[in-house]
Structure formats: C-alpha cells, structure tokens
mmCIF file of C-alpha atoms in Angstrom:
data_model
loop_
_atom_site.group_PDB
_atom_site.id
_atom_site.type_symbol
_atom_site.label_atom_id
_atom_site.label_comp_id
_atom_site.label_asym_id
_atom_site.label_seq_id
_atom_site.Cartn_x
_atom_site.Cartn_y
_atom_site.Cartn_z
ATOM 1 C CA UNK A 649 -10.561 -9.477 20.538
ATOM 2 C CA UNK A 650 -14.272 -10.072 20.552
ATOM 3 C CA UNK A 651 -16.791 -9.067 17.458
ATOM 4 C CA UNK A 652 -14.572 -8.845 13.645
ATOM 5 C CA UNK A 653 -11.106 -9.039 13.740
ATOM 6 C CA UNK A 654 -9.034 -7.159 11.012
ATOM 7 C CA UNK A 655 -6.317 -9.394 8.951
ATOM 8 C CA UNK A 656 -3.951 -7.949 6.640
ATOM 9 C CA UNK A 657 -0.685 -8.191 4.656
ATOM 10 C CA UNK A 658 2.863 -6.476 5.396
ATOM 11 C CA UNK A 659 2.307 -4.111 2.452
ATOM 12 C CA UNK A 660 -0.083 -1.936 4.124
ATOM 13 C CA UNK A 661 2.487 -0.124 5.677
ATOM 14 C CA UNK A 662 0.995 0.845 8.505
ATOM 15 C CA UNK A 663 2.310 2.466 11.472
ATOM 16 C CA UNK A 664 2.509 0.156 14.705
ATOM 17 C CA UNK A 665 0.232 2.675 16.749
ATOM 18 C CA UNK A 666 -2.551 2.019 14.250
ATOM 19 C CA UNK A 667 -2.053 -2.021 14.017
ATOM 20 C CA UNK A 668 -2.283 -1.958 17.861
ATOM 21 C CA UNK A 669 -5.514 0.504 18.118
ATOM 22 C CA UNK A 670 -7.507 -1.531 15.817
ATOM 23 C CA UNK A 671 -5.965 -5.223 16.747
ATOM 24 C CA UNK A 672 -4.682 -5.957 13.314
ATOM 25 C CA UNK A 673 -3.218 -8.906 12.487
ATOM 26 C CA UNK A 674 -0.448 -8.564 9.687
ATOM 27 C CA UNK A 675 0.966 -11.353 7.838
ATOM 28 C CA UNK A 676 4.228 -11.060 6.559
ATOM 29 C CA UNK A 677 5.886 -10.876 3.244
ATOM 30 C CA UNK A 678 9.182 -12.262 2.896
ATOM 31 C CA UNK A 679 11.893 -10.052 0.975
ATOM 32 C CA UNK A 680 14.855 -11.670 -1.210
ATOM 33 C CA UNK A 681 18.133 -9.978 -1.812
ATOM 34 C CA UNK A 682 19.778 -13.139 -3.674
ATOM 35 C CA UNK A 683 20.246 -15.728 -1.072
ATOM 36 C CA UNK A 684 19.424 -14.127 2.165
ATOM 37 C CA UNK A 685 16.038 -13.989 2.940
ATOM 38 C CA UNK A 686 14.136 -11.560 5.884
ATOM 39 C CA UNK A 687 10.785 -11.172 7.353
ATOM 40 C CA UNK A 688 8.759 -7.818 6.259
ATOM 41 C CA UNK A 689 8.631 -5.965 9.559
ATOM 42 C CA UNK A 690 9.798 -8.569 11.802
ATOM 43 C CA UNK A 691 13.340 -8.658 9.917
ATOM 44 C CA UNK A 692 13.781 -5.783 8.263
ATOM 45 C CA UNK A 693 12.914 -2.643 8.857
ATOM 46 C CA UNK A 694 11.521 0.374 5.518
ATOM 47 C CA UNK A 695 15.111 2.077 7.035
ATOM 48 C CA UNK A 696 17.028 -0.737 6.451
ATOM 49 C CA UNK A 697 15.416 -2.118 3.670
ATOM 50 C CA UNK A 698 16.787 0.957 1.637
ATOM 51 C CA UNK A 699 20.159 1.097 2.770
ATOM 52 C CA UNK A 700 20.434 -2.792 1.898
ATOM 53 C CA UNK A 701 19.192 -1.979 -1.708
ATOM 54 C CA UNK A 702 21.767 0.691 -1.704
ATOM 55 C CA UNK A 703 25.072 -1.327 -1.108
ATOM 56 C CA UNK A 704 23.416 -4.144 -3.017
ATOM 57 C CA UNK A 705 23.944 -5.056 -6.955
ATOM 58 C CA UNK A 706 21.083 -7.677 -6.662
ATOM 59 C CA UNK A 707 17.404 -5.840 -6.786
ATOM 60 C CA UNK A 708 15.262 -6.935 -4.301
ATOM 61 C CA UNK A 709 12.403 -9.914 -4.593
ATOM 62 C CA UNK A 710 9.278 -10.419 -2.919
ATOM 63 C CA UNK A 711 7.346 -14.086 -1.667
ATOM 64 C CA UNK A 712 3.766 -14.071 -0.740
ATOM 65 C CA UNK A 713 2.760 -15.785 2.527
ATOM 66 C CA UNK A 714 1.981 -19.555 2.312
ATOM 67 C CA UNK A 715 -1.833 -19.952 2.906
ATOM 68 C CA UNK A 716 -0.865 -21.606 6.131
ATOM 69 C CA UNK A 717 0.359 -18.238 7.607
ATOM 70 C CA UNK A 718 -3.124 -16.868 7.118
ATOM 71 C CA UNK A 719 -5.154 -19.929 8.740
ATOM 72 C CA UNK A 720 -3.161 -19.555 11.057
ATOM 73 C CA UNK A 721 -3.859 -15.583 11.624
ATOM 74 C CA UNK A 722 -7.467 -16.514 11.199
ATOM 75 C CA UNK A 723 -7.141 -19.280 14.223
ATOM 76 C CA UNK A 724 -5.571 -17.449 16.761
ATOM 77 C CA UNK A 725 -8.775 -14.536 15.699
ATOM 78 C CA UNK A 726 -11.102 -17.278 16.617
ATOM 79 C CA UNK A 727 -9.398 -18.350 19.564
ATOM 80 C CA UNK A 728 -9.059 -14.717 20.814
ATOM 81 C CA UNK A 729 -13.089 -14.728 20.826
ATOM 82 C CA UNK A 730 -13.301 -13.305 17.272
ATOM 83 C CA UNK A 731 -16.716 -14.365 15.552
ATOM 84 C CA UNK A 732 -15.696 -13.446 12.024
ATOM 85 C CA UNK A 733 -12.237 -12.136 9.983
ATOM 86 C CA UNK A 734 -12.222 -8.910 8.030
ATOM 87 C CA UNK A 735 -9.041 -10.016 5.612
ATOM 88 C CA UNK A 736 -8.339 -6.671 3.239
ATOM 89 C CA UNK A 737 -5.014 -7.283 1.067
ATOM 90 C CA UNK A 738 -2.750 -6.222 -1.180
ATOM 91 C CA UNK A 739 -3.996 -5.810 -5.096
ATOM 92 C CA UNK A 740 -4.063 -9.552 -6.322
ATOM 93 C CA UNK A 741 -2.523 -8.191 -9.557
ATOM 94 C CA UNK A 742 0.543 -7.071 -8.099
ATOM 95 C CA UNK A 743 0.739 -10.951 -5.612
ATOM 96 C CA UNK A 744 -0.371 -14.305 -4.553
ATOM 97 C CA UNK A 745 -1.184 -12.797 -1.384
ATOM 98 C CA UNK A 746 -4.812 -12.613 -1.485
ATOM 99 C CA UNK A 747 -4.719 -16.524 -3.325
ATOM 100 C CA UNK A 748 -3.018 -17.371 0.011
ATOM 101 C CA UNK A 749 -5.954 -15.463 1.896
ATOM 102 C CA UNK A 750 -8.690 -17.519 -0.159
ATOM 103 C CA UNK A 751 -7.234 -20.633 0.317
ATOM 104 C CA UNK A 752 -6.793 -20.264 4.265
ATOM 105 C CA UNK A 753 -10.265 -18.599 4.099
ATOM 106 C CA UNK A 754 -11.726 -22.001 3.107
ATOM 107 C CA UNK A 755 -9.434 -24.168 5.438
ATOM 108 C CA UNK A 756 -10.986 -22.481 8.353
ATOM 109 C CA UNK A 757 -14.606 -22.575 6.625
ATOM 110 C CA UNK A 758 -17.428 -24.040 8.913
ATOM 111 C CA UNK A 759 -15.254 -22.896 11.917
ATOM 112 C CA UNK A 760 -14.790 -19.148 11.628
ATOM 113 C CA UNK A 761 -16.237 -16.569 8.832
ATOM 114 C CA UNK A 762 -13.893 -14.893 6.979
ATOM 115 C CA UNK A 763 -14.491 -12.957 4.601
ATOM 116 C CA UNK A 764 -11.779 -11.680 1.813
ATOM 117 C CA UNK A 765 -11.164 -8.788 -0.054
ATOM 118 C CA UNK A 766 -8.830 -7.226 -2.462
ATOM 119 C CA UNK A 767 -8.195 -3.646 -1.775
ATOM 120 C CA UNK A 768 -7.184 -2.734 -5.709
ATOM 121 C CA UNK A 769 -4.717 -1.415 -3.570
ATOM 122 C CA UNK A 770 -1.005 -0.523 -2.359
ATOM 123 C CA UNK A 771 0.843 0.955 0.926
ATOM 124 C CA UNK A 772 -1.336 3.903 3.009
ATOM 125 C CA UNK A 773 -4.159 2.913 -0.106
ATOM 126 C CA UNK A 774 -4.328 -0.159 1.904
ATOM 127 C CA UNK A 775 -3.278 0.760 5.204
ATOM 128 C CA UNK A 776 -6.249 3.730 4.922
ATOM 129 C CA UNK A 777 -9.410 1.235 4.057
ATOM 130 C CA UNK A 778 -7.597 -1.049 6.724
ATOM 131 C CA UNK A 779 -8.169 2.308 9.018
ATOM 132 C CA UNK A 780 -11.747 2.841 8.126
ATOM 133 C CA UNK A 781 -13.049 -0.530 8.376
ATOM 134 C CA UNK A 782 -11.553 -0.567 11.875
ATOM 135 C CA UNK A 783 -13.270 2.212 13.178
ATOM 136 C CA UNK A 784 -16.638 0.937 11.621
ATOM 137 C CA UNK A 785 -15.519 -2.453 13.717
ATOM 138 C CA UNK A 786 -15.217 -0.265 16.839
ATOM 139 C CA UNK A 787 -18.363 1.065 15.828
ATOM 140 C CA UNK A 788 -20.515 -2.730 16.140
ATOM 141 C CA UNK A 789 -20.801 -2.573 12.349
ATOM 142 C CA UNK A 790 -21.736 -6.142 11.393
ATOM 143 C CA UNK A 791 -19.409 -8.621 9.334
ATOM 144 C CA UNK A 792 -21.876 -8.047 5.911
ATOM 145 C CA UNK A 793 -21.529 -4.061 6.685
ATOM 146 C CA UNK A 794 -17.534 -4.357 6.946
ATOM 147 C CA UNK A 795 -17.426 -6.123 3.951
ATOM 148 C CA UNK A 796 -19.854 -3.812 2.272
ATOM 149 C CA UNK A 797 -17.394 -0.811 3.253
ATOM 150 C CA UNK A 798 -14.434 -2.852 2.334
ATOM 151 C CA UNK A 799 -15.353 -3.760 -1.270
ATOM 152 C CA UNK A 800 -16.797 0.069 -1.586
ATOM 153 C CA UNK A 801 -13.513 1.505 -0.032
ATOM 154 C CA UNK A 802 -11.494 -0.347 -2.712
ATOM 155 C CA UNK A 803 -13.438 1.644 -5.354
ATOM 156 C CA UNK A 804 -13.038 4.471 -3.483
ATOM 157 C CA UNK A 805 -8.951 4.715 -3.163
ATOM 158 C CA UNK A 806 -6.896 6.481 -5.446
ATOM 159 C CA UNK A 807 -3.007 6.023 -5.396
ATOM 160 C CA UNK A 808 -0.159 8.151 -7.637
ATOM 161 C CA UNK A 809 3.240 7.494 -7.469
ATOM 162 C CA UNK A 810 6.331 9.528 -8.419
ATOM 163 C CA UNK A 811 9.028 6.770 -9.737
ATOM 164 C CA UNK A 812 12.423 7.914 -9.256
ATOM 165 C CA UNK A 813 13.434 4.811 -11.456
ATOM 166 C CA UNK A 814 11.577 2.409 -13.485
ATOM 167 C CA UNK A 815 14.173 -0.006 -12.708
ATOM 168 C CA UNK A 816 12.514 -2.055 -10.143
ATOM 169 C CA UNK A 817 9.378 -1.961 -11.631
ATOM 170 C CA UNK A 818 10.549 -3.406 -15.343
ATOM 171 C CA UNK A 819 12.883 -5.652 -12.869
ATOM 172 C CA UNK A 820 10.159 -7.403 -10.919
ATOM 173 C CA UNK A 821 7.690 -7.495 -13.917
ATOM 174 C CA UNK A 822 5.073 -5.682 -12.574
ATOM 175 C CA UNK A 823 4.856 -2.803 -14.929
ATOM 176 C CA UNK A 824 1.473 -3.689 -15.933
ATOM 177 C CA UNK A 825 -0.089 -1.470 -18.632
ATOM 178 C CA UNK A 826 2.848 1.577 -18.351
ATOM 179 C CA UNK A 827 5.140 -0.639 -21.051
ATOM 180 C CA UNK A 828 4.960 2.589 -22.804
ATOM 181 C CA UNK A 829 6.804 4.062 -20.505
ATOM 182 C CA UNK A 830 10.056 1.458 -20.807
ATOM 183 C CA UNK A 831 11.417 3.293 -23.708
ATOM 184 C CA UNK A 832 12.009 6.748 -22.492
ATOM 185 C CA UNK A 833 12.956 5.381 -18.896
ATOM 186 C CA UNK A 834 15.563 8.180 -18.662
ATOM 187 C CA UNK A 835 14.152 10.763 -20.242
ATOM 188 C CA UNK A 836 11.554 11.208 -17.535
ATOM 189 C CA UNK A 837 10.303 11.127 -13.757
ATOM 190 C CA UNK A 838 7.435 9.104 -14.669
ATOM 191 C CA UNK A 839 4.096 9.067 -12.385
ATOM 192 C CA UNK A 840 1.914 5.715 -12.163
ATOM 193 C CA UNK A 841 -1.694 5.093 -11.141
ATOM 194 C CA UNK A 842 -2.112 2.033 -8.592
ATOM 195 C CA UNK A 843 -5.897 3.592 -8.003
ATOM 196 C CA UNK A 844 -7.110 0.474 -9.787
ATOM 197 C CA UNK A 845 -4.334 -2.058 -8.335
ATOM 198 C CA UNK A 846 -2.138 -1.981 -11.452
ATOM 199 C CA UNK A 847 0.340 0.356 -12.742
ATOM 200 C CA UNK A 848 -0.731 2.576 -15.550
ATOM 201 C CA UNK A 849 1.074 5.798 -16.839
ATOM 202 C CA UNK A 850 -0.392 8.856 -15.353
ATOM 203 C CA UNK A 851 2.258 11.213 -16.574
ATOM 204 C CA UNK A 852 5.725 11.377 -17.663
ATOM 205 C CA UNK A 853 7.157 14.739 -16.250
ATOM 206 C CA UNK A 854 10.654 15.266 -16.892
ATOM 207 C CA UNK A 855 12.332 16.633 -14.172
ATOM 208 C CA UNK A 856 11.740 15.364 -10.321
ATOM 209 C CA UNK A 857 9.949 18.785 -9.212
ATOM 210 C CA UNK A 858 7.714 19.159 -12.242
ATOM 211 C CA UNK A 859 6.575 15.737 -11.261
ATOM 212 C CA UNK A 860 6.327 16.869 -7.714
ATOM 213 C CA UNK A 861 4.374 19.435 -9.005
ATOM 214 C CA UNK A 862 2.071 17.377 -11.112
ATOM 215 C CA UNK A 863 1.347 14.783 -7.959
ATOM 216 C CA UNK A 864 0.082 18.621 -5.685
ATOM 217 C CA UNK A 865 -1.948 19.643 -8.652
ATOM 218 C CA UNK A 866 -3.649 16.007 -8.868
ATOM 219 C CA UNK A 867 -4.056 16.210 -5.323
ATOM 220 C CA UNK A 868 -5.464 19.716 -5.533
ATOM 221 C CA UNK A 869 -8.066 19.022 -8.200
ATOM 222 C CA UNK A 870 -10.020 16.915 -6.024
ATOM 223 C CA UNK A 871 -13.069 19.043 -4.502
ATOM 224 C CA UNK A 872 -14.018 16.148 -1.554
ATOM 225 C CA UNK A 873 -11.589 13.581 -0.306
ATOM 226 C CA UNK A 874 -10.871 12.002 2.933
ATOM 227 C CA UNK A 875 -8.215 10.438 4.545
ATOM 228 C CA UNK A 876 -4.933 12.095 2.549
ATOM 229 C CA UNK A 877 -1.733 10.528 2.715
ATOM 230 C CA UNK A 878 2.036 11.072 1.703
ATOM 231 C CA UNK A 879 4.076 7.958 1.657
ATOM 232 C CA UNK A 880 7.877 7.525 0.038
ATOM 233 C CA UNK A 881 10.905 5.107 0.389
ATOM 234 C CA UNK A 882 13.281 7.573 2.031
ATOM 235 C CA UNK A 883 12.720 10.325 -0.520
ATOM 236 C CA UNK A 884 15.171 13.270 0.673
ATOM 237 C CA UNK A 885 12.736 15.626 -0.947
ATOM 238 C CA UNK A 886 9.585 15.111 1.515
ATOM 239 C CA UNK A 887 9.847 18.094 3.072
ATOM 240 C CA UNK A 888 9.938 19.620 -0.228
ATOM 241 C CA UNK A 889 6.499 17.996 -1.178
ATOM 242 C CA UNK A 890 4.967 18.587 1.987
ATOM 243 C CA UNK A 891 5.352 21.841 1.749
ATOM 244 C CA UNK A 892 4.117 21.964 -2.289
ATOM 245 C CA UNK A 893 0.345 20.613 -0.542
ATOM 246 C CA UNK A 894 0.985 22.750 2.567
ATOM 247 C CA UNK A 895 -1.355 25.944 1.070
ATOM 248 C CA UNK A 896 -4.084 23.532 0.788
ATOM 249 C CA UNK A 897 -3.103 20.296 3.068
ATOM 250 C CA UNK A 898 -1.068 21.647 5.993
ATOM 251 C CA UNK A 899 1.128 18.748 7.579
ATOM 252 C CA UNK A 900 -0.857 17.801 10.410
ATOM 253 C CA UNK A 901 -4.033 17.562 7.998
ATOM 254 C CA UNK A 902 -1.715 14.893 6.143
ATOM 255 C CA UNK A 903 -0.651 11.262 7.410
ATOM 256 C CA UNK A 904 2.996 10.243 6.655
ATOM 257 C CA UNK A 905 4.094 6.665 6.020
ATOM 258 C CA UNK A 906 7.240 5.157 4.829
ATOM 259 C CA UNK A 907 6.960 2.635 1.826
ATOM 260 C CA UNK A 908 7.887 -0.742 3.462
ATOM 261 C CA UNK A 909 9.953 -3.316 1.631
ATOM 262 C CA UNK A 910 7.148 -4.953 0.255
ATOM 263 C CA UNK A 911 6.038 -1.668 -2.406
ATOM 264 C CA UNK A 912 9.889 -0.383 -2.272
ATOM 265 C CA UNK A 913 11.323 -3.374 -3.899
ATOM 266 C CA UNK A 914 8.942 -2.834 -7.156
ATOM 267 C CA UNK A 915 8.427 1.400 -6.370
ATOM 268 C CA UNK A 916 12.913 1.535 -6.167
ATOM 269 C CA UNK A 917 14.058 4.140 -4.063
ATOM 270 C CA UNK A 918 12.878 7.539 -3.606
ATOM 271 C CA UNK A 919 9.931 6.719 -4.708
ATOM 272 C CA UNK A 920 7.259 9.387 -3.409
ATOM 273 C CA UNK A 921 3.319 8.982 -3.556
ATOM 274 C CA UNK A 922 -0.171 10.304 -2.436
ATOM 275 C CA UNK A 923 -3.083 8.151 -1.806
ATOM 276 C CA UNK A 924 -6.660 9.258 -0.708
ATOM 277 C CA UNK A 925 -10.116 8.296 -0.392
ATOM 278 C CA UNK A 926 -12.994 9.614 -2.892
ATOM 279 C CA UNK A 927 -16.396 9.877 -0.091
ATOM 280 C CA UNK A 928 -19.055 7.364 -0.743
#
C-alpha cells in the first residue's frame, strides 16, 4: 500500500479485522512445546495454544523471528509502493524481536526507510499504539510524525495483569523485577505491571476476585484514558470482569482480545489483563 506501511510482531494480538484495515504486516513468533515447533497465528491458534498447554507437561517456549523475516516484511512494503516502514514491537526486554527488527532495518537501509520502535509494550498495549499510528497513517501523517506518535504512545500505555500462576513466568525467566513475588507464589493472585515493558509487582491480592477487584479499581482511578482494553488467555471468569468495569466501562465501550501464544506462554493460563492509553 502506498505512503507508511505498518510492521509488527505476532504478540500484538490483534484481531484479523484490524491487521487487514490498516495493512499490517505481522511477523511471526515461533512457539516450542519440546520438540514440535508451530507458527504464531499461522500454526496455532490463542484457542489451541491453551488446550495444548493443558494436556502438556512441557511449558511452552518462545523464538524471535530471524532478522531475515523482517527484511523481508520490509521488501515486499517497498515493493507494494510503500515509501517508508512504521516497525512498532514487542518490549525488547521481554525478546530479540526488536534486535531482529534493527538488524533488517539496516539491511534494507539506502533502499527503504524504516524506522523502529519498541512499544515498552505487550498484547492489546501493542496491538492499541499499532491502532493509533494506523489511523494517523490513514490520516497522511508523515514518517517523522508516526514515529513521533509511536515513541510518545509507548510512554503513554499502561498494562496490568492478573497472573493466575507465576509458573510460566519464573519458567521462561522473564520475571524481571517481581522476584519478590517467587516466594509466596501460592499464597497469592499476584498482579504485574508491563506499563514500562517489564514485569514489576503491582499487587499481591490473595484470592482471584479481590484481584479482579483490584485490576476495576486501577482501571477506575484513571480520570482520562483512551483506547481501554480487556485481554486474557481463556480466563472462564471474563464475563465476571466485564461486568466488575461495566458501571463505568460498559462492554461495547471496551475492546476484547485473547492473549496469543506469544504473552500466554510467559502470562500461563487464565491470565486476565487491562491495558489503556494515558492522552498526550
């Protein structure tokens, strides 16, 4: 598509209506459960995903893209009449991904502008500045404006998540600053802060609706925020939530997304979050 074109990575988790309305290109992850190996989104489905974990022993393991994935997302941009790459990705302290992104940026340097950023961010955090930056694209906004708005939108997003385990996280090493919370693992229903894209302890309610209740009254202490989303990894409480930020976010005011493989292998399962945007 002519003017910027929008690259990303698998963990935005965005829904397919909103990758084809905006022309994003998403480059897979690649998900491990011991030997086999699948294709985030192309191979295996946030559904399946979860159900694999289930009847599995082994815990999940993620692979960033090789560098050559994203030259070649940035080529077929250019070839499609693109005159410069938006590429927003997932928090470099949580993957490789954005190395990847850097690296292919400069393989395609002198032929195509790209420019990179790190969204500080996870899932709909992601999937949201992805969302914005597209309709500023629609808008003409130039490639220096869209990266303005990108770097300012990842200073801007604000994810909490309610762990039902800590297991994948202490698993796949990317507990970050929340150590703390290791040694009372199953005393609690802990709550993590991706807003700055690591995990840090926000809380450590100890039953699942007091930290349901903790994630609405977070929520609800914010005067002016756009763009609020609920995302989980097949959390059989949703309903349950939605209707906690119903009084003051009624459902259709909310987006929904399901936590992809990508989040779900380090988030575990029923892992429930919000994620919104603080206005510039």
């Amino acid at each position: 598509m002519p003017g910027v074109h929008l690259v990303t990575d698998s963990s935005c988790d965005l829904p397919d209506d909103l990758v084809e309305e905006f022309g994003i290109t998403i480059v897979p992850l690649t998900i491990r459960f011991g030997q086999e190996e699948f294709v985030d989104r192309e191979e295996l489905s946030a559904s399946d995903f979860y159900k694999k974990m289930a009847s599995t022993p082994e815990l999940p393991e993620t692979a960033a893209p090789a560098p050559g994935k994203f030259e070649a997302a940035f080529r077929a941009a250019k070839e499609a009449g693109a005159d410069g790459v938006i590429c927003i990705n997932l928090s470099s302290k949580f993957s490789a991904t954005m190395a990847s992104a850097q690296n292919a940026a400069r393989a395609v340097e002198g032929d195509l502008d790209v420019r990179v950023v790190d969204s500080r961010s996870v899932t709909m955090g992601l999937g949201n500045q992805l969302v914005a930056v597209g309709e500023a694209a629609r808008d003409g906004a130039s490639l220096d404006d869209l990266e303005q708005l990108a770097v300012s939108l990842s200073e801007r997003t604000r994810v909490f998540g309610g762990l039902d385990t800590l297991e994948n996280l202490k698993k796949g090493g990317r507990i970050g600053s929340a150590k703390a919370l290791l040694g009372t693992m199953l005393a609690f229903k802990p709550v993590v802060d991706v807003s700055t894209g690591e995990v840090v302890e926000a809380a450590k309610p100890r039953t699942r609706t007091k930290q349901l209740q903790w994630l609405r009254d977070k929520l609800f202490e914010q005067e002016h925020i756009e763009r609020v989303s609920v995302v989980h990894g097949d959390a059989p409480d949703l309903d349950a939530f939605l209707e906690l930020l119903a009084p003051r976010y009624p459902r259709d005011q909310v987006s929904i997304g399901s936590i992809g493989p990508v989040i779900g292998t380090h988030g575990g399962p029923r892992v429930i979050g919000v994620c919104w945007q603080i206005p510039a």
